[in-house]
Amino acid sequence: MIANKVSGIFAAVCQDPLCAQLARSHSDTNVLCLGGKIIGSVLALEIVRVWMSTEWLGHDEPKYARRVQKVRDIDA
């Protein structure tokens, strides 16, 4: 929650690889948050791998670009 208070930061808490993939592809997040007491190291590494390798779909899908722009407008 605190990370998203910093201008330009769009953070997502991800508990599994699917959540990480959706956070990047749909929301163009630029910070990944993991629960240290909840997620083990093997799962954490897989979540990071998926998040780092997923591209944002907003270049090809206008609905995602509009959604992210709404958040950026609020951030501004």
C-alpha positions as protocol buffer text, in pm:
chain_id: "A"
residue {
  index: 1
  type: MET
  ca { x: 0 y: 0 z: 0 }
}
residue {
  index: 2
  type: ILE
  ca { x: 281 y: 242 z: 80 }
}
residue {
  index: 3
  type: ALA
  ca { x: 460 y: 183 z: -252 }
}
residue {
  index: 4
  type: ASN
  ca { x: 155 y: 305 z: -443 }
}
residue {
  index: 5
  type: LYS
  ca { x: 167 y: 634 z: -252 }
}
residue {
  index: 6
  type: VAL
  ca { x: 490 y: 723 z: -437 }
}
residue {
  index: 7
  type: SER
  ca { x: 426 y: 906 z: -762 }
}
residue {
  index: 8
  type: GLY
  ca { x: 505 y: 691 z: -1065 }
}
residue {
  index: 9
  type: ILE
  ca { x: 500 y: 365 z: -871 }
}
residue {
  index: 10
  type: PHE
  ca { x: 239 y: 108 z: -968 }
}
residue {
  index: 11
  type: ALA
  ca { x: 282 y: -186 z: -733 }
}
residue {
  index: 12
  type: ALA
  ca { x: 99 y: -517 z: -715 }
}
residue {
  index: 13
  type: VAL
  ca { x: 97 y: -783 z: -445 }
}
residue {
  index: 14
  type: CYS
  ca { x: 122 y: -1121 z: -615 }
}
residue {
  index: 15
  type: GLN
  ca { x: 73 y: -1454 z: -442 }
}
residue {
  index: 16
  type: ASP
  ca { x: 108 y: -1678 z: -748 }
}
residue {
  index: 17
  type: PRO
  ca { x: 244 y: -1672 z: -1105 }
}
residue {
  index: 18
  type: LEU
  ca { x: -98 y: -1606 z: -1261 }
}
residue {
  index: 19
  type: CYS
  ca { x: -146 y: -1296 z: -1047 }
}
residue {
  index: 20
  type: ALA
  ca { x: 204 y: -1179 z: -1151 }
}
residue {
  index: 21
  type: GLN
  ca { x: 128 y: -1234 z: -1519 }
}
residue {
  index: 22
  type: LEU
  ca { x: -200 y: -1043 z: -1497 }
}
residue {
  index: 23
  type: ALA
  ca { x: -44 y: -759 z: -1297 }
}
residue {
  index: 24
  type: ARG
  ca { x: 212 y: -700 z: -1573 }
}
residue {
  index: 25
  type: SER
  ca { x: 5 y: -777 z: -1882 }
}
residue {
  index: 26
  type: HIS
  ca { x: -312 y: -593 z: -1781 }
}
residue {
  index: 27
  type: SER
  ca { x: -194 y: -322 z: -1540 }
}
residue {
  index: 28
  type: ASP
  ca { x: 166 y: -246 z: -1646 }
}
residue {
  index: 29
  type: THR
  ca { x: 287 y: -264 z: -1286 }
}
residue {
  index: 30
  type: ASN
  ca { x: 646 y: -158 z: -1224 }
}
residue {
  index: 31
  type: VAL
  ca { x: 689 y: -287 z: -867 }
}
residue {
  index: 32
  type: LEU
  ca { x: 629 y: -642 z: -749 }
}
residue {
  index: 33
  type: CYS
  ca { x: 543 y: -707 z: -383 }
}
residue {
  index: 34
  type: LEU
  ca { x: 564 y: -1052 z: -224 }
}
residue {
  index: 35
  type: GLY
  ca { x: 457 y: -1164 z: 122 }
}
residue {
  index: 36
  type: GLY
  ca { x: 777 y: -1285 z: 285 }
}
residue {
  index: 37
  type: LYS
  ca { x: 603 y: -1487 z: 555 }
}
residue {
  index: 38
  type: ILE
  ca { x: 349 y: -1639 z: 317 }
}
residue {
  index: 39
  type: ILE
  ca { x: 539 y: -1732 z: 1 }
}
residue {
  index: 40
  type: GLY
  ca { x: 824 y: -1981 z: -2 }
}
residue {
  index: 41
  type: SER
  ca { x: 1145 y: -1920 z: -196 }
}
residue {
  index: 42
  type: VAL
  ca { x: 1067 y: -2158 z: -485 }
}
residue {
  index: 43
  type: LEU
  ca { x: 727 y: -2001 z: -548 }
}
residue {
  index: 44
  type: ALA
  ca { x: 870 y: -1651 z: -503 }
}
residue {
  index: 45
  type: LEU
  ca { x: 1132 y: -1716 z: -771 }
}
residue {
  index: 46
  type: GLU
  ca { x: 866 y: -1840 z: -1013 }
}
residue {
  index: 47
  type: ILE
  ca { x: 647 y: -1536 z: -946 }
}
residue {
  index: 48
  type: VAL
  ca { x: 942 y: -1304 z: -1012 }
}
residue {
  index: 49
  type: ARG
  ca { x: 1036 y: -1494 z: -1329 }
}
residue {
  index: 50
  type: VAL
  ca { x: 682 y: -1467 z: -1467 }
}
residue {
  index: 51
  type: TRP
  ca { x: 646 y: -1100 z: -1367 }
}
residue {
  index: 52
  type: MET
  ca { x: 981 y: -1004 z: -1521 }
}
residue {
  index: 53
  type: SER
  ca { x: 916 y: -1187 z: -1847 }
}
residue {
  index: 54
  type: THR
  ca { x: 558 y: -1071 z: -1907 }
}
residue {
  index: 55
  type: GLU
  ca { x: 492 y: -786 z: -2149 }
}
residue {
  index: 56
  type: TRP
  ca { x: 216 y: -528 z: -2109 }
}
residue {
  index: 57
  type: LEU
  ca { x: -75 y: -584 z: -2347 }
}
residue {
  index: 58
  type: GLY
  ca { x: -165 y: -215 z: -2365 }
}
residue {
  index: 59
  type: HIS
  ca { x: 29 y: -167 z: -2687 }
}
residue {
  index: 60
  type: ASP
  ca { x: -210 y: -405 z: -2864 }
}
residue {
  index: 61
  type: GLU
  ca { x: -523 y: -391 z: -2647 }
}
residue {
  index: 62
  type: PRO
  ca { x: -676 y: -42 z: -2609 }
}
residue {
  index: 63
  type: LYS
  ca { x: -884 y: -143 z: -2306 }
}
residue {
  index: 64
  type: TYR
  ca { x: -569 y: -204 z: -2102 }
}
residue {
  index: 65
  type: ALA
  ca { x: -414 y: 122 z: -2219 }
}
residue {
  index: 66
  type: ARG
  ca { x: -729 y: 313 z: -2116 }
}
residue {
  index: 67
  type: ARG
  ca { x: -734 y: 144 z: -1775 }
}
residue {
  index: 68
  type: VAL
  ca { x: -369 y: 225 z: -1704 }
}
residue {
  index: 69
  type: GLN
  ca { x: -415 y: 583 z: -1826 }
}
residue {
  index: 70
  type: LYS
  ca { x: -699 y: 631 z: -1577 }
}
residue {
  index: 71
  type: VAL
  ca { x: -467 y: 526 z: -1295 }
}
residue {
  index: 72
  type: ARG
  ca { x: -188 y: 753 z: -1424 }
}
residue {
  index: 73
  type: ASP
  ca { x: -431 y: 1046 z: -1442 }
}
residue {
  index: 74
  type: ILE
  ca { x: -529 y: 990 z: -1079 }
}
residue {
  index: 75
  type: ASP
  ca { x: -160 y: 960 z: -986 }
}
residue {
  index: 76
  type: ALA
  ca { x: -89 y: 1296 z: -1149 }
}
